Tab-separated table of C-alpha atoms and ligand atoms in Angstrom:
chain	number	residue	atom	x	y	z
A	20	MET	CA	1.670	10.549	-13.883
A	21	ARG	CA	1.561	8.329	-16.925
A	22	ASP	CA	-1.658	7.451	-18.750
A	23	ARG	CA	-1.181	3.704	-18.618
A	24	PRO	CA	-2.093	1.354	-15.769
A	25	SER	CA	0.459	1.153	-12.973
A	26	ALA	CA	3.034	-1.598	-13.561
A	27	THR	CA	4.093	-1.539	-9.906
A	28	ALA	CA	0.508	-2.213	-8.808
A	29	GLU	CA	0.468	-5.261	-11.077
A	30	ASN	CA	3.836	-6.462	-9.771
A	31	ILE	CA	2.442	-6.298	-6.257
A	32	ALA	CA	-0.592	-8.314	-7.358
A	33	LEU	CA	1.847	-10.868	-8.789
A	34	VAL	CA	3.621	-11.246	-5.437
A	35	ARG	CA	0.295	-11.461	-3.596
A	36	ALA	CA	-0.852	-14.174	-5.980
A	37	HIS	CA	2.386	-16.051	-5.282
A	38	LEU	CA	2.006	-15.665	-1.503
A	39	THR	CA	-1.560	-16.927	-1.802
A	40	ARG	CA	-0.350	-19.985	-3.716
A	41	LEU	CA	2.126	-20.608	-0.867
A	42	GLY	CA	-0.808	-20.575	1.559
A	43	LEU	CA	0.453	-17.459	3.363
A	44	LEU	CA	-2.205	-15.056	2.147
A	45	ASP	CA	-5.871	-15.312	1.154
A	46	ASP	CA	-5.834	-13.049	-1.914
A	47	VAL	CA	-7.534	-15.347	-4.390
A	48	TYR	CA	-8.316	-12.329	-6.585
A	49	ALA	CA	-4.733	-11.201	-7.229
A	50	ALA	CA	-4.011	-13.563	-10.144
A	51	ARG	CA	-6.955	-12.348	-12.243
A	52	PHE	CA	-5.331	-8.911	-12.604
A	53	LEU	CA	-2.158	-10.259	-14.239
A	54	ARG	CA	-1.643	-9.803	-17.950
A	55	LEU	CA	-0.144	-12.622	-20.006
A	56	SER	CA	3.516	-11.729	-19.429
A	57	ARG	CA	3.065	-11.620	-15.659
A	58	ARG	CA	0.999	-14.782	-15.688
A	59	ALA	CA	4.010	-16.455	-17.279
A	60	VAL	CA	6.235	-15.122	-14.483
A	61	TYR	CA	3.657	-16.276	-11.931
A	62	ARG	CA	3.854	-19.805	-13.353
A	63	LEU	CA	7.648	-19.693	-13.565
A	64	ILE	CA	8.168	-18.743	-9.921
A	65	ALA	CA	5.960	-21.552	-8.587
A	66	ARG	CA	9.031	-23.524	-7.506
A	67	TRP	CA	11.259	-20.542	-6.889
A	68	GLN	CA	13.245	-20.787	-3.664
A	69	ALA	CA	13.896	-17.110	-3.076
A	70	THR	CA	17.055	-16.210	-1.227
A	71	GLY	CA	18.543	-13.001	0.134
A	72	LEU	CA	16.945	-9.818	-1.096
A	73	GLY	CA	14.319	-11.652	-3.177
A	74	ARG	CA	13.065	-13.357	-0.053
A	75	ARG	CA	12.993	-10.073	1.837
A	76	ALA	CA	11.020	-8.424	-0.943
A	77	VAL	CA	8.420	-11.222	-1.052
A	78	TYR	CA	7.992	-11.590	2.708
A	79	GLY	CA	8.245	-7.829	3.192
A	80	LEU	CA	5.144	-7.564	1.047
A	81	LEU	CA	3.442	-10.245	3.127
A	82	ALA	CA	4.170	-8.243	6.290
A	83	ARG	CA	2.952	-5.081	4.602
A	84	THR	CA	-0.320	-6.720	3.555
A	85	ARG	CA	-0.871	-8.129	7.032
A	86	PHE	CA	-0.084	-4.768	8.654
A	87	PHE	CA	-2.714	-2.947	6.577
A	88	ASP	CA	-5.202	-5.836	6.955
A	89	GLU	CA	-4.866	-5.585	10.714
A	90	LEU	CA	-5.694	-1.879	10.676
A	91	VAL	CA	-8.856	-2.586	8.699
A	92	ARG	CA	-9.900	-5.528	10.897
A	93	CYS	CA	-9.274	-3.580	14.132
A	94	GLY	CA	-11.145	-0.549	12.764
A	95	ILE	CA	-14.146	-2.699	11.854
A	96	GLU	CA	-14.067	-4.398	15.263
A	97	GLU	CA	-14.109	-0.969	16.878
A	98	GLY	CA	-17.188	0.030	14.884
A	99	ILE	CA	-15.732	1.948	11.925
A	100	ARG	CA	-17.954	1.534	8.883
A	101	GLN	CA	-15.990	3.302	6.123
A	102	ILE	CA	-12.760	1.959	4.664
A	103	VAL	CA	-11.013	4.209	2.143
A	104	ILE	CA	-8.180	2.724	0.100
A	105	VAL	CA	-6.157	5.427	-1.632
A	106	GLY	CA	-3.983	4.427	-4.593
A	107	ALA	CA	-5.671	1.034	-4.369
A	108	GLY	CA	-4.062	-0.665	-7.354
A	109	TYR	CA	-5.230	-4.288	-7.393
A	110	ASP	CA	-5.963	-4.351	-3.654
A	111	ALA	CA	-8.696	-6.935	-2.940
A	112	ARG	CA	-9.584	-5.960	0.625
A	113	ALA	CA	-13.053	-4.841	-0.442
A	114	TRP	CA	-13.719	-8.504	-1.261
A	115	ARG	CA	-11.374	-10.252	1.190
A	116	LEU	CA	-12.441	-8.244	4.238
A	117	ALA	CA	-16.047	-7.560	3.202
A	118	THR	CA	-18.239	-7.165	6.292
A	119	PRO	CA	-21.969	-6.452	6.438
A	120	GLY	CA	-22.634	-2.749	7.018
A	121	VAL	CA	-19.094	-1.692	6.089
A	122	ARG	CA	-18.514	0.359	2.913
A	123	PHE	CA	-15.242	0.198	1.009
A	124	PHE	CA	-14.112	3.047	-1.256
A	125	GLU	CA	-11.207	2.847	-3.671
A	126	ILE	CA	-9.466	5.863	-5.140
A	127	ASP	CA	-6.910	5.420	-7.892
A	128	HIS	CA	-5.510	7.028	-10.980
A	129	PRO	CA	-8.052	6.674	-13.836
A	130	ALA	CA	-5.785	4.489	-16.016
A	131	THR	CA	-5.189	1.862	-13.326
A	132	GLN	CA	-8.700	1.937	-11.980
A	133	ALA	CA	-10.318	1.491	-15.402
A	134	ARG	CA	-8.269	-1.682	-15.942
A	135	LYS	CA	-9.101	-2.968	-12.490
A	136	ARG	CA	-12.831	-2.341	-12.925
A	137	ALA	CA	-12.795	-4.245	-16.201
A	138	LEU	CA	-11.230	-7.297	-14.517
A	139	ALA	CA	-12.696	-7.149	-11.002
A	140	PRO	CA	-15.283	-9.600	-9.704
A	141	ASP	CA	-18.804	-8.418	-8.878
A	142	GLY	CA	-19.407	-6.452	-5.741
A	143	GLY	CA	-16.494	-4.793	-4.028
A	144	PRO	CA	-15.895	-1.109	-3.400
A	145	THR	CA	-17.279	2.182	-4.619
A	146	PHE	CA	-14.715	3.210	-7.241
A	147	LEU	CA	-13.484	6.788	-7.561
A	148	ALA	CA	-11.081	7.635	-10.361
A	149	ALA	CA	-8.871	10.642	-9.621
A	150	ASP	CA	-5.371	11.862	-10.293
A	151	LEU	CA	-4.432	12.961	-6.794
A	152	ALA	CA	-1.514	14.955	-8.144
A	153	VAL	CA	-4.166	17.254	-9.570
A	154	GLU	CA	-7.392	16.766	-7.631
A	155	SER	CA	-7.656	17.315	-3.882
A	156	ILE	CA	-8.487	14.206	-1.899
A	157	GLU	CA	-10.967	16.226	0.147
A	158	ASP	CA	-13.005	16.819	-3.012
A	159	VAL	CA	-12.706	13.172	-4.016
A	160	LEU	CA	-13.902	11.942	-0.611
A	161	GLN	CA	-16.830	14.314	-0.772
A	162	ARG	CA	-17.648	13.225	-4.326
A	163	ALA	CA	-17.517	9.587	-3.150
A	164	GLY	CA	-19.970	10.196	-0.335
A	165	VAL	CA	-17.474	9.367	2.409
A	166	SER	CA	-19.159	10.891	5.451
A	167	SER	CA	-17.035	13.401	7.344
A	168	ALA	CA	-19.301	12.928	10.363
A	169	ASP	CA	-18.203	9.314	10.773
A	170	PRO	CA	-14.674	7.993	11.196
A	171	ALA	CA	-12.944	5.961	8.511
A	172	VAL	CA	-9.904	3.771	8.151
A	173	VAL	CA	-7.830	5.353	5.376
A	174	LEU	CA	-5.056	3.263	3.812
A	175	CYS	CA	-2.251	4.786	1.761
A	176	GLU	CA	-0.250	1.647	0.991
A	177	GLY	CA	2.675	1.927	-1.407
A	178	LEU	CA	1.489	5.391	-2.412
A	179	THR	CA	3.461	8.224	-0.812
A	180	HIS	CA	6.568	7.216	-2.769
A	181	TYR	CA	5.002	8.589	-5.972
A	182	PHE	CA	4.362	12.149	-4.750
A	183	ASP	CA	6.865	14.882	-3.998
A	184	GLU	CA	7.009	16.177	-0.445
A	185	SER	CA	4.453	18.920	-0.969
A	186	GLY	CA	2.136	16.392	-2.632
A	187	VAL	CA	2.458	13.977	0.311
A	188	ARG	CA	1.819	16.837	2.756
A	189	ARG	CA	-1.234	17.930	0.778
A	190	LEU	CA	-2.581	14.371	0.573
A	191	LEU	CA	-2.163	13.338	4.214
A	192	GLY	CA	-2.863	16.852	5.541
A	193	SER	CA	-6.152	17.097	3.623
A	194	ILE	CA	-7.395	13.822	5.084
A	195	ALA	CA	-6.581	15.120	8.578
A	196	HIS	CA	-8.138	18.465	7.727
A	197	ARG	CA	-11.592	16.843	7.661
A	198	ARG	CA	-11.165	16.627	11.447
A	199	CYS	CA	-13.188	13.485	11.648
A	200	VAL	CA	-12.372	12.215	15.137
A	201	GLY	CA	-11.563	8.516	15.327
A	202	THR	CA	-10.328	8.308	11.724
A	203	VAL	CA	-7.346	5.955	11.456
A	204	LEU	CA	-4.567	6.352	8.889
A	205	GLY	CA	-2.319	3.535	7.688
A	206	VAL	CA	0.596	4.660	5.555
A	207	ASP	CA	4.038	3.555	4.474
A	208	PHE	CA	7.057	5.576	3.428
A	209	GLY	CA	10.015	4.601	1.316
A	210	VAL	CA	13.404	4.599	3.042
A	211	ARG	CA	16.016	7.223	2.190
A	212	LEU	CA	18.883	5.698	0.250
A	213	GLU	CA	21.448	7.651	2.257
A	214	ASP	CA	20.283	5.919	5.468
A	215	GLN	CA	20.889	2.419	4.063
A	216	GLN	CA	23.897	0.154	4.117
A	217	ARG	CA	25.905	-0.031	0.906
A	218	LEU	CA	24.425	-3.215	-0.594
A	219	LEU	CA	20.802	-2.295	0.067
A	220	ARG	CA	21.454	1.250	-1.140
A	221	ALA	CA	22.785	-0.132	-4.414
A	222	VAL	CA	19.879	-2.562	-4.864
A	223	LEU	CA	17.244	0.043	-4.041
A	224	GLY	CA	19.036	2.524	-6.301
A	225	VAL	CA	18.776	0.137	-9.261
A	226	GLN	CA	15.150	-0.664	-8.428
A	227	ARG	CA	14.284	3.037	-8.297
A	228	ALA	CA	16.072	3.728	-11.584
A	229	ILE	CA	13.968	0.996	-13.243
A	230	LEU	CA	10.791	2.472	-11.765
A	231	ALA	CA	11.740	5.911	-13.068
A	232	LEU	CA	12.300	4.490	-16.557
A	233	ARG	CA	8.860	2.887	-16.404
A	234	GLY	CA	7.272	6.238	-15.574
A	235	GLU	CA	6.738	5.622	-11.854
A	236	PRO	CA	9.671	7.455	-10.238
A	237	ILE	CA	10.108	7.429	-6.466
A	238	LEU	CA	9.827	11.055	-5.401
A	239	PHE	CA	9.591	10.873	-1.628
A	240	ALA	CA	11.267	8.978	1.192
A	241	LEU	CA	11.539	9.584	4.908
A	242	ASN	CA	13.733	8.549	7.794
A	243	ALA	CA	11.725	6.446	10.289
A	244	GLY	CA	12.683	8.807	13.124
A	245	ASP	CA	11.119	11.738	11.275
A	246	VAL	CA	7.736	10.074	10.664
A	247	PRO	CA	6.019	11.138	13.960
A	248	VAL	CA	6.926	14.815	13.582
A	249	PHE	CA	5.992	14.708	9.897
A	250	LEU	CA	2.525	13.259	10.547
A	251	GLU	CA	1.890	15.398	13.629
A	252	SER	CA	2.691	18.534	11.641
A	253	LEU	CA	-0.167	17.524	9.314
A	254	GLY	CA	-2.738	17.117	12.111
A	255	TRP	CA	-2.355	13.420	12.988
A	256	SER	CA	-1.906	12.099	16.549
A	257	GLY	CA	-1.020	8.822	18.207
A	258	VAL	CA	1.591	8.055	15.563
A	259	GLU	CA	2.971	4.537	15.756
A	260	VAL	CA	5.902	3.698	13.508
A	261	VAL	CA	6.629	0.061	12.805
A	262	THR	CA	10.066	-0.783	11.495
A	263	GLY	CA	11.053	-3.893	9.585
A	264	ARG	CA	12.232	-5.675	12.734
A	265	GLN	CA	8.956	-5.060	14.552
A	266	LEU	CA	6.961	-6.045	11.477
A	267	HIS	CA	8.876	-9.282	11.357
A	268	LYS	CA	8.026	-10.107	14.969
A	269	ARG	CA	4.366	-9.276	14.527
A	270	PHE	CA	3.648	-10.714	11.114
A	271	LEU	CA	6.404	-13.007	9.847
A	272	ALA	CA	7.080	-15.458	12.645
A	273	GLY	CA	7.073	-18.969	11.207
A	274	THR	CA	7.825	-17.883	7.618
A	275	PRO	CA	11.061	-18.781	5.796
A	276	LEU	CA	12.307	-15.239	6.458
A	277	SER	CA	13.943	-16.309	9.660
A	278	LYS	CA	16.101	-13.271	10.308
A	279	ALA	CA	14.446	-10.027	11.377
A	280	SER	CA	15.713	-7.053	9.443
A	281	ASP	CA	14.972	-3.405	8.907
A	282	ALA	CA	15.970	-3.824	5.291
A	283	LEU	CA	12.453	-4.034	3.895
A	284	GLY	CA	12.727	-0.771	1.987
A	285	ALA	CA	9.845	0.928	3.783
A	286	TYR	CA	8.510	2.068	7.142
A	287	PHE	CA	4.921	1.609	8.182
A	288	ALA	CA	2.918	3.931	10.383
A	289	SER	CA	-0.525	4.369	11.807
A	290	ALA	CA	-2.044	7.519	13.233
A	291	VAL	CA	-5.443	8.823	14.327
A	292	ILE	CA	-7.470	12.005	14.465
A	293	GLU	CA	-8.126	12.876	18.095
B	313	LIG	C1	2.722	0.738	-5.917
B	313	LIG	S1	1.085	0.823	-6.389
B	313	LIG	C2	0.311	0.289	-4.868
B	313	LIG	C3	-1.044	-0.286	-5.114
B	313	LIG	C4	-1.748	-0.835	-3.864
B	313	LIG	N1	-1.894	0.146	-2.849
B	313	LIG	C5	-1.038	-2.062	-3.337
B	313	LIG	O1	-0.353	-1.964	-2.313
B	313	LIG	O2	-1.162	-3.118	-3.959
B	313	LIG	C6	0.781	2.569	-6.378
B	313	LIG	C7	-0.649	2.940	-6.703
B	313	LIG	O3	-0.789	4.356	-6.544
B	313	LIG	C8	-1.522	4.872	-7.623
B	313	LIG	N2	-1.143	6.265	-7.855
B	313	LIG	C9	0.110	6.746	-8.067
B	313	LIG	N3	0.053	8.072	-8.316
B	313	LIG	C10	-1.259	8.418	-8.235
B	313	LIG	C11	-1.969	9.643	-8.422
B	313	LIG	N4	-1.326	10.770	-8.749
B	313	LIG	N5	-3.319	9.647	-8.263
B	313	LIG	C12	-3.970	8.503	-7.946
B	313	LIG	N6	-3.357	7.310	-7.766
B	313	LIG	C13	-2.025	7.270	-7.925
B	313	LIG	C14	-1.140	3.978	-8.802
B	313	LIG	O4	-2.099	4.027	-9.843
B	313	LIG	C15	-1.054	2.611	-8.133
B	313	LIG	O5	-2.284	1.939	-8.151
């Protein structure tokens, strides 16, 4: 991976800042992570009436944020006291969802995490810098003091795309390998271009080519139907896959994205260690 902070993580912060301005999200921290050029975009899109794919991208990210938020909230309600956010980028859950007695841990590539730490407000998570393409997540969790005797909610949001298949297997399999019963995983997977209709395939193809040029190529994607077998083969149980249509019903009712669609570019899943 490149040695500069992740541009995709910052783009996501930009959309979260925009959604917060629209009153649809409570991420008041997102805007502070934007450099000047993205701040300009943030100001420019204030009156933007997104249509078509732009709208799907923006509200898809809202659904994604709400999906992962719900996993954290439910985990905390059920008594889980460790939240591990892998590939955290400019995620602000450690501040937004802070709860007495609950510890948040963030793991990210050193270049992105150093920038975040420099700009982050006080408090927040325990930060762990690691290149997970090189270092095993088991070692990182141990180094962080994440107890393997107690369950955790582990989020891998917008992350698996950037590892090849063996890297994704190693990452998700190593978390399961700790055999910490009650641990909950939240993860999303990019869609395979060959499974998409022509227009979306073309748009996603262009988007992925741009990402590759920026040094963040998409290396892994999965068909939704293959997600349960994939996660079960790594030691996870109780796999629930949520497609775009279901996400829409659960998290986007009442938003301007009136038509449910699977064309959100990703599938979301949760799983547990039993
Ligand atoms: C698309 S961003 C998602 C950020 C965040 N999860 C969110 O949804 O806002 C991908 C994140 O994964 C991190 N990442 C990618 N490859 C990584 C690696 N090999 N080791 C650690 N982190 C990595 C990037 O630094 C970046 O923060």
